[in-house]
DNA sequence: GCCAACGTTGGC
DNA sequence: GCCAACGTTGGC
């Protein structure tokens, strides 16, 4: 039996540009990086159970002025153990995560393109059809979050894509 | 720098 | 299983 092809899904990941920016991703070998350091169960579950090869991802800069969606990436490798959790010297070290039973997972992300003009939070707020976007919910802190196909389309149109 | 909102931890 | 305390996130 042929495996059913699943419709492409859409995501958004947050990063503080001071620690890792979209430019850093563009400058990475093969424009690809492993998305390590996620230490939140819900975010992990989205990476582990949701993200599939070829899914598209908005790259969002948080804790910066202005916070904004700045680029588009794609899932280049599906989830595998986040080895930084095993590294005592790493700031994301988690002694509860063991190589034979890893708690934390990561994916690889590859940059596709930067937005010519970043879309700030202010740009996105109030846009029809984005009312329920996870990013725009009050108190939303999820660093890996799903985006619906409709939201994806609306944001891309705003970005002139 | 402030602080609201949230997730996690741990005592009970 | 509850919930207070704590640490972190992230917009402003």
PDB file of C-alpha atoms (C1' of nucleotides) in Angstrom:
ATOM      1  CA  UNK A   1       0.000   0.000   0.000  1.00  0.00           C
ATOM      2  CA  UNK A   2       1.255   3.449  -0.816  1.00  0.00           C
ATOM      3  CA  UNK A   3       1.587   5.734   2.124  1.00  0.00           C
ATOM      4  CA  UNK A   4      -0.926   8.536   2.127  1.00  0.00           C
ATOM      5  CA  UNK A   5       0.735  11.829   1.418  1.00  0.00           C
ATOM      6  CA  UNK A   6      -0.119  14.285   4.077  1.00  0.00           C
ATOM      7  CA  UNK A   7      -0.959  17.841   3.190  1.00  0.00           C
ATOM      8  CA  UNK A   8       1.848  20.226   3.926  1.00  0.00           C
ATOM      9  CA  UNK A   9       1.476  21.859   7.294  1.00  0.00           C
ATOM     10  CA  UNK A  10       2.586  25.266   8.451  1.00  0.00           C
ATOM     11  CA  UNK A  11       4.378  26.443  11.565  1.00  0.00           C
ATOM     12  CA  UNK A  12       5.968  29.407  13.254  1.00  0.00           C
ATOM     13  CA  UNK A  13       9.135  29.361  15.321  1.00  0.00           C
ATOM     14  CA  UNK A  14      10.422  32.135  17.536  1.00  0.00           C
ATOM     15  CA  UNK A  15      13.992  33.135  18.040  1.00  0.00           C
ATOM     16  CA  UNK A  16      15.637  36.054  19.733  1.00  0.00           C
ATOM     17  CA  UNK A  17      17.767  37.593  16.985  1.00  0.00           C
ATOM     18  CA  UNK A  18      20.527  38.323  19.484  1.00  0.00           C
ATOM     19  CA  UNK A  19      21.009  34.609  19.980  1.00  0.00           C
ATOM     20  CA  UNK A  20      20.052  33.342  16.500  1.00  0.00           C
ATOM     21  CA  UNK A  21      18.617  35.478  13.712  1.00  0.00           C
ATOM     22  CA  UNK A  22      17.246  34.663  10.282  1.00  0.00           C
ATOM     23  CA  UNK A  23      20.458  36.111   8.855  1.00  0.00           C
ATOM     24  CA  UNK A  24      22.345  33.607  10.985  1.00  0.00           C
ATOM     25  CA  UNK A  25      20.258  30.868   9.406  1.00  0.00           C
ATOM     26  CA  UNK A  26      20.965  32.191   5.889  1.00  0.00           C
ATOM     27  CA  UNK A  27      24.655  32.193   6.763  1.00  0.00           C
ATOM     28  CA  UNK A  28      24.625  28.639   8.130  1.00  0.00           C
ATOM     29  CA  UNK A  29      26.073  25.760   6.085  1.00  0.00           C
ATOM     30  CA  UNK A  30      23.415  24.736   3.560  1.00  0.00           C
ATOM     31  CA  UNK A  31      21.283  27.496   5.146  1.00  0.00           C
ATOM     32  CA  UNK A  32      20.303  24.848   7.651  1.00  0.00           C
ATOM     33  CA  UNK A  33      20.471  24.510  11.402  1.00  0.00           C
ATOM     34  CA  UNK A  34      19.225  22.155  14.070  1.00  0.00           C
ATOM     35  CA  UNK A  35      16.528  23.778  16.171  1.00  0.00           C
ATOM     36  CA  UNK A  36      17.977  22.869  19.522  1.00  0.00           C
ATOM     37  CA  UNK A  37      17.238  24.177  22.979  1.00  0.00           C
ATOM     38  CA  UNK A  38      13.448  23.848  22.966  1.00  0.00           C
ATOM     39  CA  UNK A  39      12.516  22.929  26.554  1.00  0.00           C
ATOM     40  CA  UNK A  40       8.769  23.154  26.519  1.00  0.00           C
ATOM     41  CA  UNK A  41       6.649  20.032  26.130  1.00  0.00           C
ATOM     42  CA  UNK A  42       3.993  21.514  23.893  1.00  0.00           C
ATOM     43  CA  UNK A  43       6.592  22.984  21.565  1.00  0.00           C
ATOM     44  CA  UNK A  44       8.482  19.684  21.544  1.00  0.00           C
ATOM     45  CA  UNK A  45       5.311  17.805  20.691  1.00  0.00           C
ATOM     46  CA  UNK A  46       4.682  20.034  17.703  1.00  0.00           C
ATOM     47  CA  UNK A  47       8.205  19.353  16.449  1.00  0.00           C
ATOM     48  CA  UNK A  48       8.111  15.642  17.206  1.00  0.00           C
ATOM     49  CA  UNK A  49       4.565  14.776  16.205  1.00  0.00           C
ATOM     50  CA  UNK A  50       3.634  17.516  13.774  1.00  0.00           C
ATOM     51  CA  UNK A  51       6.563  18.716  11.735  1.00  0.00           C
ATOM     52  CA  UNK A  52       7.235  16.748   8.582  1.00  0.00           C
ATOM     53  CA  UNK A  53       9.798  17.139   5.844  1.00  0.00           C
ATOM     54  CA  UNK A  54       8.876  20.023   3.575  1.00  0.00           C
ATOM     55  CA  UNK A  55       6.514  21.734   5.998  1.00  0.00           C
ATOM     56  CA  UNK A  56       6.899  25.503   5.842  1.00  0.00           C
ATOM     57  CA  UNK A  57       7.826  27.660   8.799  1.00  0.00           C
ATOM     58  CA  UNK A  58       7.583  31.352   9.547  1.00  0.00           C
ATOM     59  CA  UNK A  59      10.718  32.594  11.281  1.00  0.00           C
ATOM     60  CA  UNK A  60       9.811  35.135  13.958  1.00  0.00           C
ATOM     61  CA  UNK A  61      12.106  37.462  15.850  1.00  0.00           C
ATOM     62  CA  UNK A  62      10.996  37.864  19.468  1.00  0.00           C
ATOM     63  CA  UNK A  63      12.173  40.159  22.242  1.00  0.00           C
ATOM     64  CA  UNK A  64      13.364  42.726  19.764  1.00  0.00           C
ATOM     65  CA  UNK A  65      12.065  46.016  18.439  1.00  0.00           C
ATOM     66  CA  UNK A  66       9.939  45.475  16.557  1.00  0.00           C
ATOM     67  CA  UNK A  67       9.101  41.809  16.998  1.00  0.00           C
ATOM     68  CA  UNK A  68       8.304  40.505  13.522  1.00  0.00           C
ATOM     69  CA  UNK A  69       8.034  37.623  11.102  1.00  0.00           C
ATOM     70  CA  UNK A  70      11.198  38.035   9.075  1.00  0.00           C
ATOM     71  CA  UNK A  71      11.544  34.980   6.885  1.00  0.00           C
ATOM     72  CA  UNK A  72      10.396  31.594   5.681  1.00  0.00           C
ATOM     73  CA  UNK A  73      12.112  28.294   6.350  1.00  0.00           C
ATOM     74  CA  UNK A  74      11.277  24.662   5.758  1.00  0.00           C
ATOM     75  CA  UNK A  75      11.606  21.495   7.751  1.00  0.00           C
ATOM     76  CA  UNK A  76      14.756  19.847   6.412  1.00  0.00           C
ATOM     77  CA  UNK A  77      14.921  16.910   8.823  1.00  0.00           C
ATOM     78  CA  UNK A  78      12.256  15.389  11.039  1.00  0.00           C
ATOM     79  CA  UNK A  79      12.642  15.115  14.780  1.00  0.00           C
ATOM     80  CA  UNK A  80      15.635  13.509  16.455  1.00  0.00           C
ATOM     81  CA  UNK A  81      17.124  13.781  19.937  1.00  0.00           C
ATOM     82  CA  UNK A  82      18.390  17.192  21.030  1.00  0.00           C
ATOM     83  CA  UNK A  83      21.925  16.347  22.065  1.00  0.00           C
ATOM     84  CA  UNK A  84      22.414  19.680  23.835  1.00  0.00           C
ATOM     85  CA  UNK A  85      20.237  18.268  26.632  1.00  0.00           C
ATOM     86  CA  UNK A  86      22.993  15.695  27.341  1.00  0.00           C
ATOM     87  CA  UNK A  87      25.762  18.255  27.551  1.00  0.00           C
ATOM     88  CA  UNK A  88      26.514  19.245  31.106  1.00  0.00           C
ATOM     89  CA  UNK A  89      28.188  22.420  29.905  1.00  0.00           C
ATOM     90  CA  UNK A  90      25.320  23.511  27.668  1.00  0.00           C
ATOM     91  CA  UNK A  91      22.940  26.150  28.993  1.00  0.00           C
ATOM     92  CA  UNK A  92      20.050  23.890  27.947  1.00  0.00           C
ATOM     93  CA  UNK A  93      21.450  20.864  29.777  1.00  0.00           C
ATOM     94  CA  UNK A  94      18.737  18.677  31.281  1.00  0.00           C
ATOM     95  CA  UNK A  95      19.972  15.827  33.482  1.00  0.00           C
ATOM     96  CA  UNK A  96      16.612  14.091  33.196  1.00  0.00           C
ATOM     97  CA  UNK A  97      17.073  13.592  29.463  1.00  0.00           C
ATOM     98  CA  UNK A  98      19.176  10.502  28.681  1.00  0.00           C
ATOM     99  CA  UNK A  99      20.601   9.430  25.325  1.00  0.00           C
ATOM    100  CA  UNK A 100      18.690   6.129  25.527  1.00  0.00           C
ATOM    101  CA  UNK A 101      15.469   7.909  26.533  1.00  0.00           C
ATOM    102  CA  UNK A 102      15.697  11.490  25.298  1.00  0.00           C
ATOM    103  CA  UNK A 103      13.188  13.973  26.668  1.00  0.00           C
ATOM    104  CA  UNK A 104      13.930  16.711  24.174  1.00  0.00           C
ATOM    105  CA  UNK A 105      13.826  16.568  20.407  1.00  0.00           C
ATOM    106  CA  UNK A 106      14.699  18.933  17.598  1.00  0.00           C
ATOM    107  CA  UNK A 107      14.267  19.262  13.847  1.00  0.00           C
ATOM    108  CA  UNK A 108      16.454  20.818  11.183  1.00  0.00           C
ATOM    109  CA  UNK A 109      15.289  24.020   9.534  1.00  0.00           C
ATOM    110  CA  UNK A 110      16.525  25.373   6.203  1.00  0.00           C
ATOM    111  CA  UNK A 111      16.055  28.983   5.171  1.00  0.00           C
ATOM    112  CA  UNK A 112      14.023  29.592   2.032  1.00  0.00           C
ATOM    113  CA  UNK A 113      13.708  33.352   1.822  1.00  0.00           C
ATOM    114  CA  UNK A 114      13.756  36.505   3.855  1.00  0.00           C
ATOM    115  CA  UNK A 115      10.705  38.745   3.711  1.00  0.00           C
ATOM    116  CA  UNK A 116      11.471  41.930   1.827  1.00  0.00           C
ATOM    117  CA  UNK A 117       9.631  43.779   4.577  1.00  0.00           C
ATOM    118  CA  UNK A 118       9.268  42.080   7.945  1.00  0.00           C
ATOM    119  CA  UNK A 119       5.708  41.837   9.250  1.00  0.00           C
ATOM    120  CA  UNK A 120       5.578  43.238  12.752  1.00  0.00           C
ATOM    121  CA  UNK A 121       3.116  42.245  15.422  1.00  0.00           C
ATOM    122  CA  UNK A 122       1.405  45.584  14.880  1.00  0.00           C
ATOM    123  CA  UNK A 123       1.069  44.742  11.167  1.00  0.00           C
ATOM    124  CA  UNK A 124      -0.564  41.439  12.013  1.00  0.00           C
ATOM    125  CA  UNK A 125      -2.906  42.578  14.745  1.00  0.00           C
ATOM    126  CA  UNK A 126      -6.346  43.403  13.536  1.00  0.00           C
ATOM    127  CA  UNK A 127      -5.946  41.620  10.202  1.00  0.00           C
ATOM    128  CA  UNK A 128      -9.111  39.778   9.253  1.00  0.00           C
ATOM    129  CA  UNK A 129      -8.602  36.043   9.398  1.00  0.00           C
ATOM    130  CA  UNK A 130      -5.697  36.185  11.849  1.00  0.00           C
ATOM    131  CA  UNK A 131      -7.815  36.641  14.977  1.00  0.00           C
ATOM    132  CA  UNK A 132      -7.061  33.127  16.166  1.00  0.00           C
ATOM    133  CA  UNK A 133      -3.421  32.966  15.163  1.00  0.00           C
ATOM    134  CA  UNK A 134      -1.528  31.496  18.123  1.00  0.00           C
ATOM    135  CA  UNK A 135       1.149  34.178  17.922  1.00  0.00           C
ATOM    136  CA  UNK A 136      -1.430  36.904  18.480  1.00  0.00           C
ATOM    137  CA  UNK A 137      -3.162  35.350  21.477  1.00  0.00           C
ATOM    138  CA  UNK A 138      -2.746  37.166  24.740  1.00  0.00           C
ATOM    139  CA  UNK A 139       0.025  35.656  26.825  1.00  0.00           C
ATOM    140  CA  UNK A 140       1.066  33.307  24.035  1.00  0.00           C
ATOM    141  CA  UNK A 141       4.623  32.157  24.703  1.00  0.00           C
ATOM    142  CA  UNK A 142       4.841  29.014  22.618  1.00  0.00           C
ATOM    143  CA  UNK A 143       8.115  29.030  20.713  1.00  0.00           C
ATOM    144  CA  UNK A 144       6.973  26.422  18.180  1.00  0.00           C
ATOM    145  CA  UNK A 145       3.399  26.782  17.077  1.00  0.00           C
ATOM    146  CA  UNK A 146       1.039  25.703  14.307  1.00  0.00           C
ATOM    147  CA  UNK A 147      -0.217  28.090  11.628  1.00  0.00           C
ATOM    148  CA  UNK A 148      -3.320  27.220   9.627  1.00  0.00           C
ATOM    149  CA  UNK A 149      -3.177  27.109   5.833  1.00  0.00           C
ATOM    150  CA  UNK A 150      -5.481  30.097   5.717  1.00  0.00           C
ATOM    151  CA  UNK A 151      -3.344  32.100   8.139  1.00  0.00           C
ATOM    152  CA  UNK A 152      -0.279  31.182   6.117  1.00  0.00           C
ATOM    153  CA  UNK A 153      -1.892  32.444   2.945  1.00  0.00           C
ATOM    154  CA  UNK A 154      -3.032  35.701   4.526  1.00  0.00           C
ATOM    155  CA  UNK A 155       0.388  36.433   5.996  1.00  0.00           C
ATOM    156  CA  UNK A 156       2.127  35.628   2.718  1.00  0.00           C
ATOM    157  CA  UNK A 157      -0.194  37.997   0.892  1.00  0.00           C
ATOM    158  CA  UNK A 158       0.571  40.731   3.441  1.00  0.00           C
ATOM    159  CA  UNK A 159       4.240  40.080   2.792  1.00  0.00           C
ATOM    160  CA  UNK A 160       3.737  40.482  -0.937  1.00  0.00           C
ATOM    161  CA  UNK A 161       4.459  36.850  -1.752  1.00  0.00           C
TER     162      UNK A 161
ATOM    163  C1'  DG B   1      13.199  47.608  33.253  1.00  0.00           C
ATOM    164  C1'  DC B   2       8.494  46.314  34.296  1.00  0.00           C
ATOM    165  C1'  DC B   3       5.244  43.011  34.832  1.00  0.00           C
ATOM    166  C1'  DA B   4       1.393  39.936  33.151  1.00  0.00           C
ATOM    167  C1'  DA B   5       0.924  35.486  31.713  1.00  0.00           C
ATOM    168  C1'  DC B   6       2.338  31.108  31.590  1.00  0.00           C
ATOM    169  C1'  DG B   7       4.648  26.347  32.527  1.00  0.00           C
ATOM    170  C1'  DT B   8       6.923  23.627  35.946  1.00  0.00           C
ATOM    171  C1'  DT B   9       8.061  22.028  40.464  1.00  0.00           C
ATOM    172  C1'  DG B  10       7.367  20.213  44.814  1.00  0.00           C
ATOM    173  C1'  DG B  11       5.126  20.113  49.447  1.00  0.00           C
ATOM    174  C1'  DC B  12       1.211  18.428  51.279  1.00  0.00           C
TER     175       DC B  12
ATOM    176  C1'  DG C   1      -4.319  15.795  42.767  1.00  0.00           C
ATOM    177  C1'  DC C   2      -4.181  20.528  44.409  1.00  0.00           C
ATOM    178  C1'  DC C   3      -2.023  24.745  44.359  1.00  0.00           C
ATOM    179  C1'  DA C   4       1.504  28.156  45.958  1.00  0.00           C
ATOM    180  C1'  DA C   5       5.964  29.399  44.752  1.00  0.00           C
ATOM    181  C1'  DC C   6       9.136  30.016  41.413  1.00  0.00           C
ATOM    182  C1'  DG C   7      11.442  30.862  36.978  1.00  0.00           C
ATOM    183  C1'  DT C   8      10.845  32.294  32.276  1.00  0.00           C
ATOM    184  C1'  DT C   9       8.922  34.555  28.261  1.00  0.00           C
ATOM    185  C1'  DG C  10       8.184  38.407  25.714  1.00  0.00           C
ATOM    186  C1'  DG C  11       5.465  42.690  24.660  1.00  0.00           C
ATOM    187  C1'  DC C  12       5.540  47.181  25.960  1.00  0.00           C
TER     188       DC C  12
END
